[in-house]
PDB file of C-alpha atoms in Angstrom:
ATOM      1  CA  UNK A   1       0.000   0.000   0.000  1.00  0.00           C
ATOM      2  CA  UNK A   2       1.126   3.527  -0.745  1.00  0.00           C
ATOM      3  CA  UNK A   3       2.494   5.519   2.179  1.00  0.00           C
ATOM      4  CA  UNK A   4       0.950   8.801   1.003  1.00  0.00           C
ATOM      5  CA  UNK A   5      -2.441   8.660  -0.668  1.00  0.00           C
ATOM      6  CA  UNK A   6      -4.534  11.368  -2.268  1.00  0.00           C
ATOM      7  CA  UNK A   7      -8.222  11.409  -3.120  1.00  0.00           C
ATOM      8  CA  UNK A   8      -9.625  11.961  -5.615  1.00  0.00           C
ATOM      9  CA  UNK A   9      -6.987  11.293  -8.278  1.00  0.00           C
ATOM     10  CA  UNK A  10      -8.894  13.292 -10.863  1.00  0.00           C
ATOM     11  CA  UNK A  11     -11.587  15.891 -10.453  1.00  0.00           C
ATOM     12  CA  UNK A  12     -13.481  18.107 -12.853  1.00  0.00           C
ATOM     13  CA  UNK A  13     -15.530  20.893 -11.345  1.00  0.00           C
ATOM     14  CA  UNK A  14     -17.156  24.159 -12.311  1.00  0.00           C
ATOM     15  CA  UNK A  15     -16.257  27.719 -11.470  1.00  0.00           C
ATOM     16  CA  UNK A  16     -17.586  28.760  -8.078  1.00  0.00           C
ATOM     17  CA  UNK A  17     -17.864  25.277  -6.613  1.00  0.00           C
ATOM     18  CA  UNK A  18     -16.258  24.355  -3.304  1.00  0.00           C
ATOM     19  CA  UNK A  19     -14.099  21.275  -3.429  1.00  0.00           C
ATOM     20  CA  UNK A  20     -11.867  19.386  -1.060  1.00  0.00           C
ATOM     21  CA  UNK A  21      -8.766  17.362  -1.805  1.00  0.00           C
ATOM     22  CA  UNK A  22      -7.716  14.858   0.816  1.00  0.00           C
ATOM     23  CA  UNK A  23      -4.354  13.459   1.803  1.00  0.00           C
ATOM     24  CA  UNK A  24      -3.598  10.580   4.143  1.00  0.00           C
ATOM     25  CA  UNK A  25      -0.270   9.118   5.225  1.00  0.00           C
ATOM     26  CA  UNK A  26       0.865   6.023   7.061  1.00  0.00           C
ATOM     27  CA  UNK A  27       4.481   7.123   7.511  1.00  0.00           C
ATOM     28  CA  UNK A  28       3.899   8.571  10.967  1.00  0.00           C
ATOM     29  CA  UNK A  29       5.354  11.918   9.926  1.00  0.00           C
ATOM     30  CA  UNK A  30       4.446  15.107  11.736  1.00  0.00           C
ATOM     31  CA  UNK A  31       4.948  17.425   8.761  1.00  0.00           C
ATOM     32  CA  UNK A  32       2.620  17.632   5.798  1.00  0.00           C
ATOM     33  CA  UNK A  33       2.537  19.893   2.748  1.00  0.00           C
ATOM     34  CA  UNK A  34       0.333  20.848  -0.192  1.00  0.00           C
ATOM     35  CA  UNK A  35       1.848  21.891  -3.534  1.00  0.00           C
ATOM     36  CA  UNK A  36       0.470  22.738  -6.938  1.00  0.00           C
ATOM     37  CA  UNK A  37       2.203  22.181 -10.238  1.00  0.00           C
ATOM     38  CA  UNK A  38       1.308  23.875 -13.492  1.00  0.00           C
ATOM     39  CA  UNK A  39       2.346  22.404 -16.859  1.00  0.00           C
ATOM     40  CA  UNK A  40       6.067  22.741 -17.458  1.00  0.00           C
ATOM     41  CA  UNK A  41       6.667  24.440 -14.139  1.00  0.00           C
ATOM     42  CA  UNK A  42       8.036  23.437 -10.782  1.00  0.00           C
ATOM     43  CA  UNK A  43       6.046  22.884  -7.610  1.00  0.00           C
ATOM     44  CA  UNK A  44       4.767  25.807  -5.584  1.00  0.00           C
ATOM     45  CA  UNK A  45       3.976  25.499  -1.902  1.00  0.00           C
ATOM     46  CA  UNK A  46       0.393  26.311  -0.902  1.00  0.00           C
ATOM     47  CA  UNK A  47       0.247  25.414   2.804  1.00  0.00           C
ATOM     48  CA  UNK A  48       2.227  23.356   5.250  1.00  0.00           C
ATOM     49  CA  UNK A  49       1.701  21.947   8.715  1.00  0.00           C
ATOM     50  CA  UNK A  50       4.424  20.917  11.144  1.00  0.00           C
ATOM     51  CA  UNK A  51       1.997  19.217  13.531  1.00  0.00           C
ATOM     52  CA  UNK A  52      -1.719  18.927  14.194  1.00  0.00           C
ATOM     53  CA  UNK A  53      -1.942  22.361  15.820  1.00  0.00           C
ATOM     54  CA  UNK A  54       0.278  24.127  13.308  1.00  0.00           C
ATOM     55  CA  UNK A  55      -0.815  25.583   9.938  1.00  0.00           C
ATOM     56  CA  UNK A  56       1.323  27.897   7.804  1.00  0.00           C
ATOM     57  CA  UNK A  57       0.826  29.681   4.503  1.00  0.00           C
ATOM     58  CA  UNK A  58       3.173  28.952   1.642  1.00  0.00           C
ATOM     59  CA  UNK A  59       3.935  30.970  -1.479  1.00  0.00           C
ATOM     60  CA  UNK A  60       0.453  30.863  -3.000  1.00  0.00           C
ATOM     61  CA  UNK A  61      -2.189  30.389  -0.292  1.00  0.00           C
ATOM     62  CA  UNK A  62      -4.786  32.855  -1.648  1.00  0.00           C
ATOM     63  CA  UNK A  63      -7.974  31.047  -2.649  1.00  0.00           C
ATOM     64  CA  UNK A  64      -7.088  27.944  -0.636  1.00  0.00           C
ATOM     65  CA  UNK A  65      -7.607  26.728   2.916  1.00  0.00           C
ATOM     66  CA  UNK A  66      -6.444  23.644   4.774  1.00  0.00           C
ATOM     67  CA  UNK A  67      -7.420  21.471   7.693  1.00  0.00           C
ATOM     68  CA  UNK A  68      -5.169  19.126   9.679  1.00  0.00           C
ATOM     69  CA  UNK A  69      -7.685  16.722  11.137  1.00  0.00           C
ATOM     70  CA  UNK A  70      -5.123  14.349  12.597  1.00  0.00           C
ATOM     71  CA  UNK A  71      -1.448  13.563  12.284  1.00  0.00           C
ATOM     72  CA  UNK A  72      -2.241  11.366   9.301  1.00  0.00           C
ATOM     73  CA  UNK A  73      -4.695  13.627   7.453  1.00  0.00           C
ATOM     74  CA  UNK A  74      -4.298  16.991   5.743  1.00  0.00           C
ATOM     75  CA  UNK A  75      -7.041  18.390   3.521  1.00  0.00           C
ATOM     76  CA  UNK A  76      -6.909  21.196   0.985  1.00  0.00           C
ATOM     77  CA  UNK A  77     -10.053  23.159   0.116  1.00  0.00           C
ATOM     78  CA  UNK A  78     -10.829  25.508  -2.711  1.00  0.00           C
ATOM     79  CA  UNK A  79     -13.618  27.681  -1.348  1.00  0.00           C
ATOM     80  CA  UNK A  80     -14.768  28.934  -4.738  1.00  0.00           C
ATOM     81  CA  UNK A  81     -12.884  27.282  -7.573  1.00  0.00           C
ATOM     82  CA  UNK A  82     -11.714  29.336 -10.538  1.00  0.00           C
ATOM     83  CA  UNK A  83     -10.218  28.182 -13.868  1.00  0.00           C
ATOM     84  CA  UNK A  84      -6.667  29.291 -13.048  1.00  0.00           C
ATOM     85  CA  UNK A  85      -6.677  26.786 -10.178  1.00  0.00           C
ATOM     86  CA  UNK A  86      -6.594  24.043 -12.781  1.00  0.00           C
ATOM     87  CA  UNK A  87      -3.386  22.190 -11.941  1.00  0.00           C
ATOM     88  CA  UNK A  88      -1.813  19.051 -10.556  1.00  0.00           C
ATOM     89  CA  UNK A  89      -1.885  19.039  -6.743  1.00  0.00           C
ATOM     90  CA  UNK A  90       0.569  17.097  -4.628  1.00  0.00           C
ATOM     91  CA  UNK A  91       0.564  16.287  -0.942  1.00  0.00           C
ATOM     92  CA  UNK A  92       3.858  15.483   0.774  1.00  0.00           C
ATOM     93  CA  UNK A  93       5.099  14.479   4.215  1.00  0.00           C
ATOM     94  CA  UNK A  94       8.390  14.631   6.059  1.00  0.00           C
ATOM     95  CA  UNK A  95       9.886  13.903   9.431  1.00  0.00           C
ATOM     96  CA  UNK A  96      10.580  16.637  11.945  1.00  0.00           C
ATOM     97  CA  UNK A  97      14.032  17.563  13.089  1.00  0.00           C
ATOM     98  CA  UNK A  98      17.132  19.499  12.191  1.00  0.00           C
ATOM     99  CA  UNK A  99      18.590  19.820   8.743  1.00  0.00           C
ATOM    100  CA  UNK A 100      16.546  19.144   5.626  1.00  0.00           C
ATOM    101  CA  UNK A 101      14.188  16.233   5.803  1.00  0.00           C
ATOM    102  CA  UNK A 102      13.292  14.250   2.688  1.00  0.00           C
ATOM    103  CA  UNK A 103       9.759  14.835   1.483  1.00  0.00           C
ATOM    104  CA  UNK A 104       7.606  11.896   0.403  1.00  0.00           C
ATOM    105  CA  UNK A 105       5.022  12.766  -2.219  1.00  0.00           C
ATOM    106  CA  UNK A 106       1.610  11.361  -2.988  1.00  0.00           C
ATOM    107  CA  UNK A 107       0.526  10.397  -6.528  1.00  0.00           C
ATOM    108  CA  UNK A 108      -1.161  13.734  -7.163  1.00  0.00           C
ATOM    109  CA  UNK A 109      -4.668  14.982  -7.894  1.00  0.00           C
ATOM    110  CA  UNK A 110      -5.405  16.394 -11.314  1.00  0.00           C
ATOM    111  CA  UNK A 111      -7.956  19.175 -10.914  1.00  0.00           C
ATOM    112  CA  UNK A 112      -9.769  20.834 -13.788  1.00  0.00           C
ATOM    113  CA  UNK A 113     -11.956  23.874 -13.174  1.00  0.00           C
ATOM    114  CA  UNK A 114     -14.278  24.698 -16.053  1.00  0.00           C
TER     115      UNK A 114
ATOM    116  CA  UNK B   1      15.098  32.718   0.243  1.00  0.00           C
ATOM    117  CA  UNK B   2      17.747  30.623  -1.436  1.00  0.00           C
ATOM    118  CA  UNK B   3      17.190  30.568  -5.174  1.00  0.00           C
ATOM    119  CA  UNK B   4      18.619  28.004  -7.544  1.00  0.00           C
ATOM    120  CA  UNK B   5      19.490  28.177 -11.224  1.00  0.00           C
ATOM    121  CA  UNK B   6      19.802  25.081 -13.365  1.00  0.00           C
ATOM    122  CA  UNK B   7      19.652  24.369 -17.113  1.00  0.00           C
ATOM    123  CA  UNK B   8      16.181  24.089 -18.569  1.00  0.00           C
ATOM    124  CA  UNK B   9      16.979  20.930 -20.507  1.00  0.00           C
ATOM    125  CA  UNK B  10      19.735  18.452 -21.322  1.00  0.00           C
ATOM    126  CA  UNK B  11      20.082  15.575 -23.739  1.00  0.00           C
ATOM    127  CA  UNK B  12      22.307  12.525 -23.509  1.00  0.00           C
ATOM    128  CA  UNK B  13      22.594   8.912 -24.628  1.00  0.00           C
ATOM    129  CA  UNK B  14      22.270   5.611 -22.881  1.00  0.00           C
ATOM    130  CA  UNK B  15      25.404   4.524 -21.068  1.00  0.00           C
ATOM    131  CA  UNK B  16      26.795   8.047 -20.719  1.00  0.00           C
ATOM    132  CA  UNK B  17      27.490   9.898 -17.497  1.00  0.00           C
ATOM    133  CA  UNK B  18      25.289  12.945 -17.057  1.00  0.00           C
ATOM    134  CA  UNK B  19      26.207  15.927 -14.906  1.00  0.00           C
ATOM    135  CA  UNK B  20      23.606  18.553 -14.020  1.00  0.00           C
ATOM    136  CA  UNK B  21      24.896  21.688 -12.340  1.00  0.00           C
ATOM    137  CA  UNK B  22      22.887  23.931 -10.057  1.00  0.00           C
ATOM    138  CA  UNK B  23      23.871  27.445  -8.961  1.00  0.00           C
ATOM    139  CA  UNK B  24      22.852  28.722  -5.529  1.00  0.00           C
ATOM    140  CA  UNK B  25      24.862  31.863  -4.872  1.00  0.00           C
ATOM    141  CA  UNK B  26      22.995  32.936  -1.721  1.00  0.00           C
ATOM    142  CA  UNK B  27      23.008  29.613   0.079  1.00  0.00           C
ATOM    143  CA  UNK B  28      22.870  30.012   3.856  1.00  0.00           C
ATOM    144  CA  UNK B  29      25.131  28.342   6.391  1.00  0.00           C
ATOM    145  CA  UNK B  30      22.434  25.926   7.544  1.00  0.00           C
ATOM    146  CA  UNK B  31      21.095  25.066   4.092  1.00  0.00           C
ATOM    147  CA  UNK B  32      21.307  21.588   2.639  1.00  0.00           C
ATOM    148  CA  UNK B  33      21.364  20.809  -1.083  1.00  0.00           C
ATOM    149  CA  UNK B  34      18.853  18.235  -2.232  1.00  0.00           C
ATOM    150  CA  UNK B  35      17.930  16.747  -5.596  1.00  0.00           C
ATOM    151  CA  UNK B  36      14.612  15.233  -6.628  1.00  0.00           C
ATOM    152  CA  UNK B  37      13.540  13.334  -9.733  1.00  0.00           C
ATOM    153  CA  UNK B  38      10.065  13.621 -11.232  1.00  0.00           C
ATOM    154  CA  UNK B  39       8.423  11.481 -13.892  1.00  0.00           C
ATOM    155  CA  UNK B  40       5.330  12.747 -15.753  1.00  0.00           C
ATOM    156  CA  UNK B  41       2.170  12.776 -13.639  1.00  0.00           C
ATOM    157  CA  UNK B  42       4.030  11.514 -10.556  1.00  0.00           C
ATOM    158  CA  UNK B  43       5.216  13.250  -7.422  1.00  0.00           C
ATOM    159  CA  UNK B  44       8.918  14.079  -7.094  1.00  0.00           C
ATOM    160  CA  UNK B  45      11.162  11.445  -5.604  1.00  0.00           C
ATOM    161  CA  UNK B  46      14.207  12.139  -3.435  1.00  0.00           C
ATOM    162  CA  UNK B  47      17.524  11.241  -5.072  1.00  0.00           C
ATOM    163  CA  UNK B  48      20.338  12.573  -2.931  1.00  0.00           C
ATOM    164  CA  UNK B  49      21.226  15.210  -0.370  1.00  0.00           C
ATOM    165  CA  UNK B  50      24.453  16.810   0.777  1.00  0.00           C
ATOM    166  CA  UNK B  51      25.932  19.644   2.777  1.00  0.00           C
ATOM    167  CA  UNK B  52      29.529  19.795   1.528  1.00  0.00           C
ATOM    168  CA  UNK B  53      32.175  17.857  -0.446  1.00  0.00           C
ATOM    169  CA  UNK B  54      30.884  14.657  -2.029  1.00  0.00           C
ATOM    170  CA  UNK B  55      28.011  12.313  -1.356  1.00  0.00           C
ATOM    171  CA  UNK B  56      27.377   9.061  -3.185  1.00  0.00           C
ATOM    172  CA  UNK B  57      24.522   6.593  -3.030  1.00  0.00           C
ATOM    173  CA  UNK B  58      23.354   3.716  -5.198  1.00  0.00           C
ATOM    174  CA  UNK B  59      21.889   5.949  -7.910  1.00  0.00           C
ATOM    175  CA  UNK B  60      23.881   9.197  -8.000  1.00  0.00           C
ATOM    176  CA  UNK B  61      26.704  11.333  -6.704  1.00  0.00           C
ATOM    177  CA  UNK B  62      26.537  14.907  -5.519  1.00  0.00           C
ATOM    178  CA  UNK B  63      29.583  17.146  -5.740  1.00  0.00           C
ATOM    179  CA  UNK B  64      29.689  20.354  -3.696  1.00  0.00           C
ATOM    180  CA  UNK B  65      32.696  22.715  -3.883  1.00  0.00           C
ATOM    181  CA  UNK B  66      34.087  24.399  -0.813  1.00  0.00           C
ATOM    182  CA  UNK B  67      32.232  27.690  -1.376  1.00  0.00           C
ATOM    183  CA  UNK B  68      28.903  25.783  -1.741  1.00  0.00           C
ATOM    184  CA  UNK B  69      27.656  28.255  -4.338  1.00  0.00           C
ATOM    185  CA  UNK B  70      26.976  25.476  -6.787  1.00  0.00           C
ATOM    186  CA  UNK B  71      26.530  21.724  -6.855  1.00  0.00           C
ATOM    187  CA  UNK B  72      26.583  18.991  -9.488  1.00  0.00           C
ATOM    188  CA  UNK B  73      24.372  15.951  -9.660  1.00  0.00           C
ATOM    189  CA  UNK B  74      26.139  13.096 -11.449  1.00  0.00           C
ATOM    190  CA  UNK B  75      24.194  10.172 -12.899  1.00  0.00           C
ATOM    191  CA  UNK B  76      26.486   7.338 -13.986  1.00  0.00           C
ATOM    192  CA  UNK B  77      25.659   5.299 -17.084  1.00  0.00           C
ATOM    193  CA  UNK B  78      22.171   6.641 -17.680  1.00  0.00           C
ATOM    194  CA  UNK B  79      19.411   4.600 -19.238  1.00  0.00           C
ATOM    195  CA  UNK B  80      16.167   5.526 -20.989  1.00  0.00           C
ATOM    196  CA  UNK B  81      14.366   5.283 -17.642  1.00  0.00           C
ATOM    197  CA  UNK B  82      16.387   8.225 -16.340  1.00  0.00           C
ATOM    198  CA  UNK B  83      14.426  10.531 -18.647  1.00  0.00           C
ATOM    199  CA  UNK B  84      12.734  12.856 -16.160  1.00  0.00           C
ATOM    200  CA  UNK B  85      12.800  16.331 -14.647  1.00  0.00           C
ATOM    201  CA  UNK B  86      15.462  16.899 -11.997  1.00  0.00           C
ATOM    202  CA  UNK B  87      15.032  19.557  -9.316  1.00  0.00           C
ATOM    203  CA  UNK B  88      17.760  21.144  -7.228  1.00  0.00           C
ATOM    204  CA  UNK B  89      16.593  22.478  -3.864  1.00  0.00           C
ATOM    205  CA  UNK B  90      18.408  24.480  -1.255  1.00  0.00           C
ATOM    206  CA  UNK B  91      16.956  24.725   2.187  1.00  0.00           C
ATOM    207  CA  UNK B  92      16.743  23.883   5.825  1.00  0.00           C
ATOM    208  CA  UNK B  93      14.051  22.204   7.919  1.00  0.00           C
ATOM    209  CA  UNK B  94      11.687  25.150   7.643  1.00  0.00           C
ATOM    210  CA  UNK B  95       9.453  24.506   4.631  1.00  0.00           C
ATOM    211  CA  UNK B  96       9.128  28.203   3.887  1.00  0.00           C
ATOM    212  CA  UNK B  97      12.764  28.232   2.803  1.00  0.00           C
ATOM    213  CA  UNK B  98      12.440  25.407   0.315  1.00  0.00           C
ATOM    214  CA  UNK B  99      11.609  26.226  -3.282  1.00  0.00           C
ATOM    215  CA  UNK B 100      11.201  23.895  -6.240  1.00  0.00           C
ATOM    216  CA  UNK B 101      12.381  25.751  -9.348  1.00  0.00           C
ATOM    217  CA  UNK B 102      11.463  24.773 -12.888  1.00  0.00           C
ATOM    218  CA  UNK B 103      13.980  21.934 -12.886  1.00  0.00           C
ATOM    219  CA  UNK B 104      16.093  20.397 -15.656  1.00  0.00           C
ATOM    220  CA  UNK B 105      14.328  18.246 -18.210  1.00  0.00           C
ATOM    221  CA  UNK B 106      16.727  15.382 -19.007  1.00  0.00           C
ATOM    222  CA  UNK B 107      16.111  13.362 -22.150  1.00  0.00           C
ATOM    223  CA  UNK B 108      18.025  10.131 -22.723  1.00  0.00           C
ATOM    224  CA  UNK B 109      18.219   8.705 -26.223  1.00  0.00           C
ATOM    225  CA  UNK B 110      19.075   5.137 -27.311  1.00  0.00           C
TER     226      UNK B 110
END
């Protein structure tokens, strides 16, 4: 079984709709992240959480919100989807601690906003 | 924020050694240098990480000069399956300091 799972894997929605992307992990990591990737570009950080009580904005948090329901679950919501939020969304996890900790990525969710 | 610069694309042939260089002129004392590999429609996968000098694992080597303003990922004897995008990251444990750039698109030909 995959250590980091994302649901749904694909989603098509309409402008103005509220949608939620979910991420679950079995790695026991405290830190979780949400990224988006646009075609031909690198990943941009949306939000990150270092533990259940910690939520931080990344580079591009406008139009998004998150919820850390438990150590293993981190959800990303688009309150009112717009077409330029069409992208590939990745969840990632990492251990806590000093230095740089390897991030483990989920398979991604392809979101299309019409 | 530490910013990295790497070539947009590179081409090579099976069996060759491939070296991808990344520039990070404003690297901070605590920053580590990390490389990820990404295949289409998949999440990035960690390849190697280093702080200084040379690091080697079963898939790659990472060379870091004394001034740490650049680093080179070396892939020995590449195969077609090494065709992917490679990202160089510079950062510490705080996620806000870690940026994925546009990466280097490596194409391996038979």
